[in-house]
Amino acid sequence: MNTVAPPRQLVLRTPRQLIALRLPLRGLVVAGLLLLALLLVSAISLATGSYGVALGEVWETLRGITISRVIDNVIWEFRFPRTLCAALVGAMMALSGAVLQNATRNSLADPSLVGVSQGAALAVVTLTILFPELGSGWRPWIAFAGSILVAMAIRTLSQTHHGPSTIRFVLMGIGLSAFISSITSILLTYGEIDRAMAALAWLAGSINAASWGDVWTLLGWAAVLFPLLLLLSRSMSALRFGGITAIGLGAPVTLVRNVQLAIAVGLAAIATSVVGPLGFVGLVAPHAARRLAPAGMGLHLVLVALFGALLVALADLVGRAAFAPIQVPAGILTALIGVPIFVLLLIRSQPASSS
């Protein structure tokens, strides 16, 4: 009789065992490799551009040693906030997709696919074209309001006599996102040309205008939402087995689902308000993390965040270095990478759905 060896695990316990974690070694190794890859891409991103800087000079500048005022200005004012923004936005979009997929139990759920990103985009485009005097400081709040309204509308429309339907949630999201995109197009077509051009540049998902203000905005929201998500991971694990099983395990299913949706919308809204919509990051990252290292929900969320950060940081680096002096927005590159993977996922899901 063949037996399957259990995966090798690392057990961590605090004194008196208030907290005990059992972590698969493969997941920890993959997390370490993803972190190393993210640091490597970030270092290359800091050194690459129209003004070349050696990696050694980058390291010295980050340590606070002034080599020249030009290098200080290039690293601290432009490339470092841009690199941090790319990583944070990627992590937030990826986590938003993972949480949406867990809440809806649909592996194709994604903030841009179900209309959440489009809701934020419409709100920000409306602000840019119709109310430019309000300024960009209102963007996170307006984007959050647009996303939460869309999410509530989809949630209401997906209700059936037997409760919420996950397939209806996705289909309603696709339909509503097309409707919202058409309204956004109308605003861009008939708005003043300079405001419409500014909105178009933002809609392409560009990170080239990232500033330290954007970094602090992202860090502030991440400091609230990331720990909350990790605290919720135990109940999210129970929901993986379905609502009935989760209730049997003692999880407050309705509360957890609603909190999950709020966190997913918040993550996508804040990320979208800063750099514009980034397609397919939230769809691809959870699947890639699951393939790289199957793990419990807590470690899975860490892997998803690292993969999303790496994906967007790499897309931003390629977009501004491979086609220099033209800068291709990161949102276009993430879509170019994500669409083939999305099609592959659909093809691979066909036998299961038809059987």
Short mmCIF file of C-alpha atoms in Angstrom, two decimals:
data_model
loop_
_atom_site.label_atom_id
_atom_site.label_comp_id
_atom_site.label_asym_id
_atom_site.label_seq_id
_atom_site.Cartn_x
_atom_site.Cartn_y
_atom_site.Cartn_z
CA MET A 1 0.00 0.00 0.00
CA ASN A 2 1.36 3.41 -0.99
CA THR A 3 1.41 6.07 1.66
CA VAL A 4 1.78 9.83 1.18
CA ALA A 5 4.38 11.46 3.41
CA PRO A 6 3.10 14.56 5.22
CA PRO A 7 4.76 17.83 4.18
CA ARG A 8 7.68 18.94 6.33
CA GLN A 9 6.58 21.64 8.73
CA LEU A 10 8.08 24.18 11.09
CA VAL A 11 6.24 24.57 14.40
CA LEU A 12 6.51 27.89 16.24
CA ARG A 13 5.15 28.37 19.75
CA THR A 14 5.22 31.35 22.07
CA PRO A 15 5.75 30.86 25.83
CA ARG A 16 2.66 29.27 27.41
CA GLN A 17 1.59 28.47 23.83
CA LEU A 18 -0.63 31.54 23.50
CA ILE A 19 0.21 31.45 19.78
CA ALA A 20 1.22 28.26 17.94
CA LEU A 21 1.93 28.17 14.22
CA ARG A 22 2.56 25.14 12.01
CA LEU A 23 4.12 26.33 8.77
CA PRO A 24 5.04 24.15 5.77
CA LEU A 25 8.74 24.43 4.91
CA ARG A 26 7.99 24.63 1.18
CA GLY A 27 5.77 27.65 1.73
CA LEU A 28 8.44 29.37 3.82
CA VAL A 29 11.11 28.67 1.18
CA VAL A 30 8.86 30.03 -1.59
CA ALA A 31 8.07 33.13 0.51
CA GLY A 32 11.80 33.70 1.03
CA LEU A 33 12.51 33.33 -2.70
CA LEU A 34 9.69 35.72 -3.62
CA LEU A 35 11.01 38.26 -1.11
CA LEU A 36 14.55 37.95 -2.53
CA ALA A 37 13.21 38.36 -6.08
CA LEU A 38 11.23 41.44 -4.99
CA LEU A 39 14.33 42.99 -3.38
CA LEU A 40 16.39 42.23 -6.52
CA VAL A 41 13.80 43.78 -8.85
CA SER A 42 13.53 46.80 -6.54
CA ALA A 43 17.32 47.27 -6.54
CA ILE A 44 17.47 47.08 -10.35
CA SER A 45 14.53 49.46 -10.57
CA LEU A 46 16.33 52.00 -8.36
CA ALA A 47 19.47 51.76 -10.51
CA THR A 48 17.78 51.79 -13.94
CA GLY A 49 16.56 54.84 -15.83
CA SER A 50 17.58 57.76 -17.99
CA TYR A 51 20.21 58.60 -15.34
CA GLY A 52 22.09 55.37 -14.63
CA VAL A 53 23.17 54.69 -11.04
CA ALA A 54 25.40 51.79 -9.99
CA LEU A 55 23.95 49.31 -7.51
CA GLY A 56 26.70 50.18 -5.03
CA GLU A 57 25.78 53.85 -5.25
CA VAL A 58 22.11 52.95 -4.70
CA TRP A 59 23.02 51.06 -1.53
CA GLU A 60 25.19 53.91 -0.22
CA THR A 61 22.42 56.44 -0.95
CA LEU A 62 19.83 54.33 0.88
CA ARG A 63 22.19 54.22 3.87
CA GLY A 64 22.10 58.01 3.97
CA ILE A 65 25.54 58.62 2.42
CA THR A 66 25.47 61.47 -0.11
CA ILE A 67 27.46 60.60 -3.23
CA SER A 68 26.05 63.50 -5.23
CA ARG A 69 22.98 65.67 -4.95
CA VAL A 70 21.80 64.45 -8.34
CA ILE A 71 21.81 60.81 -7.23
CA ASP A 72 20.14 61.75 -3.95
CA ASN A 73 17.42 63.55 -5.87
CA VAL A 74 16.93 60.73 -8.39
CA ILE A 75 16.72 57.98 -5.76
CA TRP A 76 14.83 59.67 -2.94
CA GLU A 77 12.48 61.93 -4.90
CA PHE A 78 11.58 59.76 -7.89
CA ARG A 79 12.65 56.10 -7.98
CA PHE A 80 12.28 55.01 -4.35
CA PRO A 81 8.67 56.20 -3.88
CA ARG A 82 7.80 54.79 -7.30
CA THR A 83 9.26 51.37 -6.44
CA LEU A 84 7.53 51.29 -3.06
CA CYS A 85 4.23 52.32 -4.67
CA ALA A 86 4.48 49.54 -7.25
CA ALA A 87 5.12 46.89 -4.59
CA LEU A 88 2.38 48.11 -2.24
CA VAL A 89 -0.21 48.46 -5.00
CA GLY A 90 0.62 44.98 -6.33
CA ALA A 91 0.28 43.44 -2.87
CA MET A 92 -3.04 45.20 -2.22
CA MET A 93 -4.57 44.26 -5.59
CA ALA A 94 -3.42 40.65 -5.21
CA LEU A 95 -4.83 40.35 -1.70
CA SER A 96 -8.09 41.92 -2.84
CA GLY A 97 -8.43 39.21 -5.48
CA ALA A 98 -7.59 36.43 -3.01
CA VAL A 99 -10.17 37.67 -0.51
CA LEU A 100 -12.84 38.08 -3.20
CA GLN A 101 -12.21 34.53 -4.43
CA ASN A 102 -12.50 33.21 -0.89
CA ALA A 103 -15.66 35.19 -0.11
CA THR A 104 -17.44 34.20 -3.32
CA ARG A 105 -15.84 30.74 -3.57
CA ASN A 106 -15.23 31.53 -7.21
CA SER A 107 -11.68 31.17 -8.51
CA LEU A 108 -12.30 33.71 -11.31
CA ALA A 109 -13.30 36.61 -9.05
CA ASP A 110 -11.05 39.65 -9.46
CA PRO A 111 -11.51 43.34 -8.53
CA SER A 112 -11.30 44.42 -12.18
CA LEU A 113 -13.45 41.54 -13.44
CA VAL A 114 -16.41 42.05 -11.09
CA GLY A 115 -16.52 45.84 -11.38
CA VAL A 116 -14.94 46.95 -8.10
CA SER A 117 -11.98 48.63 -9.85
CA GLN A 118 -14.33 50.15 -12.45
CA GLY A 119 -16.43 51.66 -9.66
CA ALA A 120 -13.33 53.29 -8.19
CA ALA A 121 -12.23 54.38 -11.67
CA LEU A 122 -15.60 55.99 -12.47
CA ALA A 123 -15.59 57.84 -9.15
CA VAL A 124 -12.06 59.19 -9.68
CA VAL A 125 -12.72 60.12 -13.35
CA THR A 126 -15.87 61.96 -12.25
CA LEU A 127 -13.82 63.80 -9.64
CA THR A 128 -11.10 64.66 -12.16
CA ILE A 129 -13.43 65.89 -14.93
CA LEU A 130 -16.41 67.38 -13.11
CA PHE A 131 -14.92 68.50 -9.78
CA PRO A 132 -11.22 69.24 -10.35
CA GLU A 133 -11.26 71.93 -7.64
CA LEU A 134 -11.59 69.24 -4.94
CA GLY A 135 -7.99 68.06 -5.50
CA SER A 136 -6.35 64.62 -5.43
CA GLY A 137 -6.58 64.34 -1.63
CA TRP A 138 -10.16 63.21 -2.04
CA ARG A 139 -9.24 60.37 -4.38
CA PRO A 140 -8.95 57.51 -1.82
CA TRP A 141 -12.29 58.40 -0.22
CA ILE A 142 -14.10 58.92 -3.52
CA ALA A 143 -12.62 55.70 -4.92
CA PHE A 144 -13.63 53.77 -1.80
CA ALA A 145 -17.18 55.16 -2.04
CA GLY A 146 -17.43 54.18 -5.72
CA SER A 147 -16.13 50.68 -5.06
CA ILE A 148 -18.34 50.02 -2.05
CA LEU A 149 -21.45 51.19 -3.95
CA VAL A 150 -20.66 48.84 -6.83
CA ALA A 151 -19.94 45.95 -4.45
CA MET A 152 -23.24 46.54 -2.62
CA ALA A 153 -25.12 46.68 -5.91
CA ILE A 154 -23.56 43.42 -7.12
CA ARG A 155 -24.18 41.77 -3.76
CA THR A 156 -27.87 42.79 -3.87
CA LEU A 157 -28.36 41.75 -7.50
CA SER A 158 -26.71 38.36 -6.93
CA GLN A 159 -29.19 37.37 -4.22
CA THR A 160 -31.49 34.47 -5.03
CA HIS A 161 -34.31 32.82 -3.11
CA HIS A 162 -31.71 30.43 -1.70
CA GLY A 163 -29.23 33.14 -0.67
CA PRO A 164 -26.27 34.73 -2.47
CA SER A 165 -25.11 32.98 -5.65
CA THR A 166 -21.40 33.07 -6.44
CA ILE A 167 -21.86 32.59 -10.19
CA ARG A 168 -24.45 35.38 -10.27
CA PHE A 169 -22.05 37.55 -8.29
CA VAL A 170 -19.39 37.18 -11.01
CA LEU A 171 -21.82 37.52 -13.93
CA MET A 172 -23.49 40.59 -12.41
CA GLY A 173 -20.05 42.03 -11.79
CA ILE A 174 -19.03 41.53 -15.42
CA GLY A 175 -22.24 43.15 -16.68
CA LEU A 176 -22.07 46.05 -14.24
CA SER A 177 -18.40 46.66 -15.00
CA ALA A 178 -19.24 47.00 -18.72
CA PHE A 179 -22.03 49.45 -17.86
CA ILE A 180 -19.74 51.51 -15.62
CA SER A 181 -16.97 51.50 -18.24
CA SER A 182 -19.40 52.95 -20.78
CA ILE A 183 -20.26 55.82 -18.40
CA THR A 184 -16.56 56.43 -17.86
CA SER A 185 -16.08 56.57 -21.65
CA ILE A 186 -18.88 59.15 -21.95
CA LEU A 187 -17.19 61.35 -19.35
CA LEU A 188 -13.84 61.03 -21.15
CA THR A 189 -15.44 61.79 -24.54
CA TYR A 190 -17.36 64.90 -23.54
CA GLY A 191 -15.17 66.24 -20.72
CA GLU A 192 -12.70 69.09 -21.18
CA ILE A 193 -9.70 67.86 -23.13
CA ASP A 194 -7.00 68.61 -20.55
CA ARG A 195 -8.96 66.97 -17.74
CA ALA A 196 -9.84 63.99 -19.95
CA MET A 197 -6.16 63.52 -20.87
CA ALA A 198 -5.18 63.57 -17.19
CA ALA A 199 -7.87 60.99 -16.44
CA LEU A 200 -6.78 58.82 -19.39
CA ALA A 201 -3.17 58.76 -18.18
CA TRP A 202 -4.38 57.70 -14.75
CA LEU A 203 -6.70 55.01 -16.20
CA ALA A 204 -3.75 53.36 -17.97
CA GLY A 205 -2.42 52.31 -14.57
CA SER A 206 0.75 54.36 -14.59
CA ILE A 207 3.02 54.60 -11.55
CA ASN A 208 5.38 57.24 -12.97
CA ALA A 209 3.79 60.06 -10.96
CA ALA A 210 4.02 58.26 -7.62
CA SER A 211 5.10 60.44 -4.71
CA TRP A 212 5.89 60.00 -1.03
CA GLY A 213 2.35 61.20 -0.29
CA ASP A 214 1.02 58.19 -2.23
CA VAL A 215 3.40 55.88 -0.34
CA TRP A 216 2.19 57.13 3.05
CA THR A 217 -1.44 56.80 1.92
CA LEU A 218 -0.88 53.18 0.87
CA LEU A 219 1.15 52.35 3.99
CA GLY A 220 -1.51 53.85 6.26
CA TRP A 221 -4.30 51.76 4.79
CA ALA A 222 -2.09 48.66 4.56
CA ALA A 223 -1.20 48.99 8.26
CA VAL A 224 -4.91 48.71 9.07
CA LEU A 225 -6.14 46.19 6.49
CA PHE A 226 -3.24 43.68 6.37
CA PRO A 227 -3.30 42.76 10.09
CA LEU A 228 -7.10 42.65 10.02
CA LEU A 229 -6.92 40.19 7.15
CA LEU A 230 -4.44 37.97 8.99
CA LEU A 231 -6.64 37.99 12.10
CA LEU A 232 -9.52 36.85 9.89
CA SER A 233 -7.51 34.06 8.25
CA ARG A 234 -8.73 31.31 10.59
CA SER A 235 -12.39 31.98 9.73
CA MET A 236 -11.45 32.35 6.06
CA SER A 237 -9.91 28.88 6.18
CA ALA A 238 -13.20 27.47 7.44
CA LEU A 239 -15.06 29.17 4.57
CA ARG A 240 -12.87 27.30 2.08
CA PHE A 241 -14.95 24.19 2.86
CA GLY A 242 -18.29 25.90 2.23
CA GLY A 243 -20.83 27.76 4.34
CA ILE A 244 -22.42 24.73 6.00
CA THR A 245 -19.10 23.27 7.08
CA ALA A 246 -17.90 26.69 8.27
CA ILE A 247 -21.01 27.05 10.44
CA GLY A 248 -20.33 23.58 11.84
CA LEU A 249 -16.79 24.71 12.72
CA GLY A 250 -18.19 27.70 14.60
CA ALA A 251 -17.36 30.47 12.11
CA PRO A 252 -19.76 33.44 11.87
CA VAL A 253 -20.22 32.99 8.13
CA THR A 254 -22.31 36.05 7.27
CA LEU A 255 -20.14 38.40 9.32
CA VAL A 256 -16.91 36.99 7.91
CA ARG A 257 -18.17 37.23 4.32
CA ASN A 258 -19.27 40.84 4.76
CA VAL A 259 -15.97 41.81 6.42
CA GLN A 260 -14.06 40.02 3.65
CA LEU A 261 -15.95 41.96 0.98
CA ALA A 262 -15.33 45.25 2.80
CA ILE A 263 -11.59 44.52 3.07
CA ALA A 264 -11.36 43.41 -0.58
CA VAL A 265 -13.16 46.55 -1.74
CA GLY A 266 -11.00 48.74 0.48
CA LEU A 267 -7.74 47.23 -0.78
CA ALA A 268 -8.75 47.55 -4.45
CA ALA A 269 -10.18 51.06 -4.00
CA ILE A 270 -7.10 52.53 -2.33
CA ALA A 271 -4.71 50.90 -4.80
CA THR A 272 -6.84 52.08 -7.75
CA SER A 273 -7.12 55.61 -6.41
CA VAL A 274 -3.32 55.95 -6.39
CA VAL A 275 -2.23 54.40 -9.71
CA GLY A 276 -5.43 53.62 -11.62
CA PRO A 277 -6.87 50.21 -12.50
CA LEU A 278 -4.39 47.30 -12.71
CA GLY A 279 -6.05 44.38 -14.43
CA PHE A 280 -5.59 40.69 -13.65
CA VAL A 281 -3.17 41.07 -10.71
CA GLY A 282 -5.88 39.98 -8.29
CA LEU A 283 -6.82 37.08 -10.55
CA VAL A 284 -3.36 35.71 -11.29
CA ALA A 285 -1.57 36.11 -7.95
CA PRO A 286 -3.78 33.78 -5.81
CA HIS A 287 -3.60 31.00 -8.41
CA ALA A 288 0.16 31.37 -8.83
CA ALA A 289 0.72 31.35 -5.05
CA ARG A 290 -1.43 28.24 -4.69
CA ARG A 291 0.54 26.44 -7.43
CA LEU A 292 3.92 27.46 -6.01
CA ALA A 293 3.19 26.28 -2.47
CA PRO A 294 -0.11 24.98 -1.09
CA ALA A 295 -0.42 26.43 2.42
CA GLY A 296 -2.84 27.45 5.13
CA MET A 297 -4.76 30.68 4.67
CA GLY A 298 -2.37 32.88 6.69
CA LEU A 299 0.78 31.87 4.79
CA HIS A 300 -1.20 31.79 1.51
CA LEU A 301 -2.10 35.47 1.98
CA VAL A 302 1.58 36.29 2.58
CA LEU A 303 2.56 34.44 -0.62
CA VAL A 304 -0.20 36.19 -2.58
CA ALA A 305 0.95 39.62 -1.36
CA LEU A 306 4.59 38.90 -2.24
CA PHE A 307 3.70 37.57 -5.71
CA GLY A 308 1.47 40.57 -6.46
CA ALA A 309 4.16 43.00 -5.29
CA LEU A 310 6.76 41.25 -7.44
CA LEU A 311 4.46 41.18 -10.50
CA VAL A 312 3.66 44.90 -10.45
CA ALA A 313 7.23 45.93 -9.55
CA LEU A 314 8.51 43.87 -12.48
CA ALA A 315 5.84 45.26 -14.84
CA ASP A 316 6.77 48.82 -13.85
CA LEU A 317 10.48 48.12 -14.35
CA VAL A 318 9.96 46.51 -17.78
CA GLY A 319 7.51 49.23 -18.84
CA ARG A 320 9.98 52.05 -18.27
CA ALA A 321 13.27 50.31 -19.11
CA ALA A 322 12.55 48.00 -22.06
CA PHE A 323 10.99 50.68 -24.29
CA ALA A 324 12.94 53.77 -23.13
CA PRO A 325 12.53 56.66 -23.65
CA ILE A 326 8.85 55.66 -24.00
CA GLN A 327 7.29 54.59 -20.72
CA VAL A 328 4.60 51.91 -21.00
CA PRO A 329 2.17 52.04 -18.03
CA ALA A 330 2.36 49.07 -15.69
CA GLY A 331 -1.39 48.51 -16.06
CA ILE A 332 -0.96 47.68 -19.76
CA LEU A 333 1.83 45.17 -19.05
CA THR A 334 -0.06 43.44 -16.22
CA ALA A 335 -3.02 43.06 -18.60
CA LEU A 336 -0.76 41.68 -21.36
CA ILE A 337 0.59 39.10 -18.93
CA GLY A 338 -2.72 38.39 -17.22
CA VAL A 339 -4.97 37.86 -20.25
CA PRO A 340 -3.17 34.69 -21.52
CA ILE A 341 -3.15 33.27 -17.99
CA PHE A 342 -6.86 34.09 -17.63
CA VAL A 343 -7.64 32.28 -20.90
CA LEU A 344 -5.55 29.30 -19.76
CA LEU A 345 -7.48 29.14 -16.49
CA LEU A 346 -10.79 29.16 -18.38
CA ILE A 347 -9.63 26.36 -20.69
CA ARG A 348 -8.39 24.26 -17.79
CA SER A 349 -11.65 24.77 -15.86
CA GLN A 350 -13.80 23.49 -18.77
CA PRO A 351 -13.52 19.74 -18.08
CA ALA A 352 -14.35 20.22 -14.41
CA SER A 353 -17.40 22.38 -15.11
CA SER A 354 -18.74 20.13 -17.85
CA SER A 355 -18.37 16.92 -15.91
#
